[in-house]
Coordinates of C-alpha atoms in Angstrom, one line a residue:
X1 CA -108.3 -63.8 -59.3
X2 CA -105.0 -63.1 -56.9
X3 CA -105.0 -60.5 -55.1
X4 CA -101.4 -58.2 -54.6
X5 CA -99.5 -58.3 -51.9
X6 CA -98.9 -54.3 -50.3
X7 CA -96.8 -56.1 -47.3
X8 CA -94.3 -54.1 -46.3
X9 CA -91.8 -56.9 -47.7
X10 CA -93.4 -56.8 -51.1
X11 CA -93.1 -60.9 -51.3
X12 CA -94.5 -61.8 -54.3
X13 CA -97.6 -63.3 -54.1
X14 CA -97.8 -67.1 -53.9
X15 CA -98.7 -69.6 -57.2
X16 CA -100.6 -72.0 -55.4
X17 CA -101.2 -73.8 -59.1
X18 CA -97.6 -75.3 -58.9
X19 CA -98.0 -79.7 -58.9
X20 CA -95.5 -79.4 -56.2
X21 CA -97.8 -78.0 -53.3
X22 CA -97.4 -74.5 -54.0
X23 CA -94.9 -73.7 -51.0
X24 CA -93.3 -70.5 -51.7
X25 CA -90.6 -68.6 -49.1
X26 CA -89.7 -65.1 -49.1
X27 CA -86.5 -64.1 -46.9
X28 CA -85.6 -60.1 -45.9
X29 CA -82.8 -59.4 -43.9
X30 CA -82.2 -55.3 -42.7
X31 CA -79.2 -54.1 -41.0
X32 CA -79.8 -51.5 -38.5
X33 CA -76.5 -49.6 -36.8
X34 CA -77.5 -46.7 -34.7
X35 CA -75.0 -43.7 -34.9
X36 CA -75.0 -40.8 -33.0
X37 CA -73.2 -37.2 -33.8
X38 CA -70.4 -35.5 -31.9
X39 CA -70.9 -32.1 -30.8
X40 CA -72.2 -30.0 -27.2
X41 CA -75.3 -31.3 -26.5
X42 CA -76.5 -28.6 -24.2
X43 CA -79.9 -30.5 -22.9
X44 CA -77.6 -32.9 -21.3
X45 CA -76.9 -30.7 -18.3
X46 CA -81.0 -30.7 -17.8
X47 CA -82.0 -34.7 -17.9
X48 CA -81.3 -36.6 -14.7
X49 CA -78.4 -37.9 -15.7
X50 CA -76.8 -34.6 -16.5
X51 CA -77.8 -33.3 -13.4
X52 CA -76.8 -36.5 -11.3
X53 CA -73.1 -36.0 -12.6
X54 CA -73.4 -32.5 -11.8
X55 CA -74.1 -33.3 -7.8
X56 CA -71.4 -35.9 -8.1
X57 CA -68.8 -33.7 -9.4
X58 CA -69.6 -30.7 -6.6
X59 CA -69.9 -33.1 -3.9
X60 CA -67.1 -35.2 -4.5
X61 CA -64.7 -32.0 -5.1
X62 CA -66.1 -30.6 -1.8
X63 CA -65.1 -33.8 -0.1
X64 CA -61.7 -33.9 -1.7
X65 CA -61.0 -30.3 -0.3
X66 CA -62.2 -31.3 3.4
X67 CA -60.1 -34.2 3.3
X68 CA -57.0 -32.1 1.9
X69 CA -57.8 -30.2 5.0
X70 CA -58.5 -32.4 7.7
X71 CA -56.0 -33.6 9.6
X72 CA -57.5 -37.2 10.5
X73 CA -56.2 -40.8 9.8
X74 CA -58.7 -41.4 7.7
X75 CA -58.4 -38.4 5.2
X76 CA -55.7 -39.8 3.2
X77 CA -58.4 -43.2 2.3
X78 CA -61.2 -40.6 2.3
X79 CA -59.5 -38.0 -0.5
X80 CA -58.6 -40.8 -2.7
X81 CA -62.4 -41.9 -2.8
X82 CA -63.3 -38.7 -3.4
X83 CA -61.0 -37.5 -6.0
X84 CA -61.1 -40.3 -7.9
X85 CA -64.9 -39.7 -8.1
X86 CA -64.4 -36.6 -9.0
X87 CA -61.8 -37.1 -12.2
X88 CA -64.0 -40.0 -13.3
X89 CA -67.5 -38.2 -12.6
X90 CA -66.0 -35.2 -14.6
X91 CA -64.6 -37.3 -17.9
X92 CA -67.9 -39.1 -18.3
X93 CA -69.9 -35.7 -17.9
X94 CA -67.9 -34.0 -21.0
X95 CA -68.1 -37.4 -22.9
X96 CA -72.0 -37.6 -22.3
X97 CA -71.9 -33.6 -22.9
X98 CA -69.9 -33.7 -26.0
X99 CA -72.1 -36.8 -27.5
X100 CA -68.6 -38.9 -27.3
X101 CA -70.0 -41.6 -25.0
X102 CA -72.3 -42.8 -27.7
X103 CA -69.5 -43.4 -30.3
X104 CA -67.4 -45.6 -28.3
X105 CA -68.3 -49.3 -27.9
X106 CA -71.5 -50.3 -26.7
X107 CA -69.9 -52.5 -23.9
X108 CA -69.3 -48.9 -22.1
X109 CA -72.9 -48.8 -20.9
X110 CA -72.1 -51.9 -18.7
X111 CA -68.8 -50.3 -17.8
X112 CA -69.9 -47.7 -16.5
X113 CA -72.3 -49.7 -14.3
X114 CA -69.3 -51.4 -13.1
X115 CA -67.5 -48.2 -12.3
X116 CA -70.7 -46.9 -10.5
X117 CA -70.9 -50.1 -8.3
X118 CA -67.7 -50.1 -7.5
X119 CA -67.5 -46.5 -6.4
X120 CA -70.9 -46.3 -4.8
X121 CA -69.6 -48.7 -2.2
X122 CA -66.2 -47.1 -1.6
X123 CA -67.6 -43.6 -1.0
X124 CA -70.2 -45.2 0.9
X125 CA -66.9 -46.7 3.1
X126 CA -65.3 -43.6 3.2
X127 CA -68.6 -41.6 4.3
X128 CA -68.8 -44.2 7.2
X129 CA -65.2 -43.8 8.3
X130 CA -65.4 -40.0 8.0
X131 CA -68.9 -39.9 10.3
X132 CA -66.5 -42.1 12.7
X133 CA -63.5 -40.0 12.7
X134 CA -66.4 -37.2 13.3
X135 CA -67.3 -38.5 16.6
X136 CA -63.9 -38.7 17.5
X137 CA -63.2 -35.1 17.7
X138 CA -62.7 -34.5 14.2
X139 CA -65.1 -32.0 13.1
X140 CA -63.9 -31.1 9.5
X141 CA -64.3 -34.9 9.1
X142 CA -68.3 -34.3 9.7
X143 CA -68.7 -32.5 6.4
X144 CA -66.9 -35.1 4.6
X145 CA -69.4 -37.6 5.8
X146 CA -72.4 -35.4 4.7
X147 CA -71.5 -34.6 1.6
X148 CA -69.7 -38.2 1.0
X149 CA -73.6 -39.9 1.8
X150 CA -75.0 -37.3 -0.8
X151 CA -72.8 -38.1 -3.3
X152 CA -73.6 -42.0 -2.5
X153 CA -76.8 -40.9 -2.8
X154 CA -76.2 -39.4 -6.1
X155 CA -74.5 -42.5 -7.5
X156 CA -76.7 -45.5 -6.6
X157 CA -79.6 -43.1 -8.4
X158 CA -77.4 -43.1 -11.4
X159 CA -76.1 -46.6 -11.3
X160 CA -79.9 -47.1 -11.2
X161 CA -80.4 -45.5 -14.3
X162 CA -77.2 -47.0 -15.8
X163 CA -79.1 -50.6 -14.9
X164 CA -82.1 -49.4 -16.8
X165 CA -80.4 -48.1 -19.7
X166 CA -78.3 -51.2 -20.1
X167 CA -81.5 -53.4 -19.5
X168 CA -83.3 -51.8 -22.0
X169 CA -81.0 -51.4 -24.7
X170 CA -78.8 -54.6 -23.7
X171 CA -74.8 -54.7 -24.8
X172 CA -75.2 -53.8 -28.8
X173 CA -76.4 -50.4 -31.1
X174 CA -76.0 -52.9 -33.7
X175 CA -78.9 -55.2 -34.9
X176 CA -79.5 -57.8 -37.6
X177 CA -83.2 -58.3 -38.2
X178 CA -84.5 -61.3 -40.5
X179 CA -87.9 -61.9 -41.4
X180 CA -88.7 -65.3 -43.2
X181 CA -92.6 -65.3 -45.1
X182 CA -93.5 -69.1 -45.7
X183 CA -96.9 -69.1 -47.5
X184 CA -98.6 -72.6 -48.8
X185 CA -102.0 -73.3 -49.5
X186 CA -103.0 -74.0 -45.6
X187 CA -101.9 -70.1 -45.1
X188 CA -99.3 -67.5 -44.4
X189 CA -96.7 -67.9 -41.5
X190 CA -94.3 -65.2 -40.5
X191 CA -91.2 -65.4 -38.8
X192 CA -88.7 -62.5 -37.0
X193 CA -85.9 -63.1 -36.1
X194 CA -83.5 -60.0 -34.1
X195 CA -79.0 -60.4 -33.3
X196 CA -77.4 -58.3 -31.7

């Protein structure tokens, strides 16, 4: 007497009576696509990527006003950096806010690594040069470079988390999984197989 199958692929059970070795092979394929909805995610603002974009935003605007201010060489270089972080920091905190981010294509989680790296090193340039121009009798320039090494700080933290998100997710919401039951008379033998 056979016993049914409660597997959660409900394969038939295999007739191991057939002359031809009894070899039977069961095949279930799932598509899985992750979707997210749009509207204010208000918890956001409290994870540490919420408030990381937060410190970026505030820091990088209070560089862009010193270096609107100061009078220095360097401020034109060192207001760029900083607005440019701030315009960027402050889309990607209402697209994360909104729950926009999560609809575009799955690539962006690796863009915005990029964008982190990049800018990470040029404000960490322009925090340099503004500590320099600091010690050169431009004061102004000094609060620039403190803030400027904060907001660094702020951005290799979240291009941390970026590279942890994007490790443990990889480059695709999308997923194929195929699972192929081969059973004979010598046993069962089960086989997964995940694309992305």
């Amino acid at each position: 007497m056979m016993e049914e199958s409660t597997d959660k692929y409900s394969a038939p059970p295999p007739n191991y009576d057939d002359a031809a070795g009894g070899t039977y092979t069961h095949t279930h394929t799932e598509h899985t696509t992750h979707t997210a909805t749009l509207g204010l995610n208000k918890d956001y603002i409290r994870t540490i990527p919420g408030i990381l974009k937060l410190a970026e935003i505030a820091t990088s605007l209070i560089c862009f006003i010193v270096a609107l201010v100061a009078t220095s060489g360097a401020s034109g270089w060192c207001g760029f950096v900083a607005g440019i972080v701030f315009f960027i920091s402050l889309v990607w905190f209402f697209l994360n806010l909104f729950g926009v981010i999560q609809k575009i294509h799955p690539v962006r989680i690796l863009i915005e690594w990029i964008y982190y790296l990049v800018l990470t090193i040029c404000f960490c340039i322009a925090s340099i040069v503004a500590a320099v121009y600091a010690a050169r009798s431009f004061p102004a320039m000094g609060v620039y470079a403190f803030f400027g090494f904060v907001c660094t700080a702020a951005l290799a933290v979240d291009l941390f988390f970026q590279f942890k998100v994007w490790r443990s997710q990889g480059v695709s919401s999308h997923s194929q999984t195929t699972t192929t039951v081969t059973s004979s008379a010598a046993g069962t033998h089960a086989t997964t197989e995940v694309r992305y």
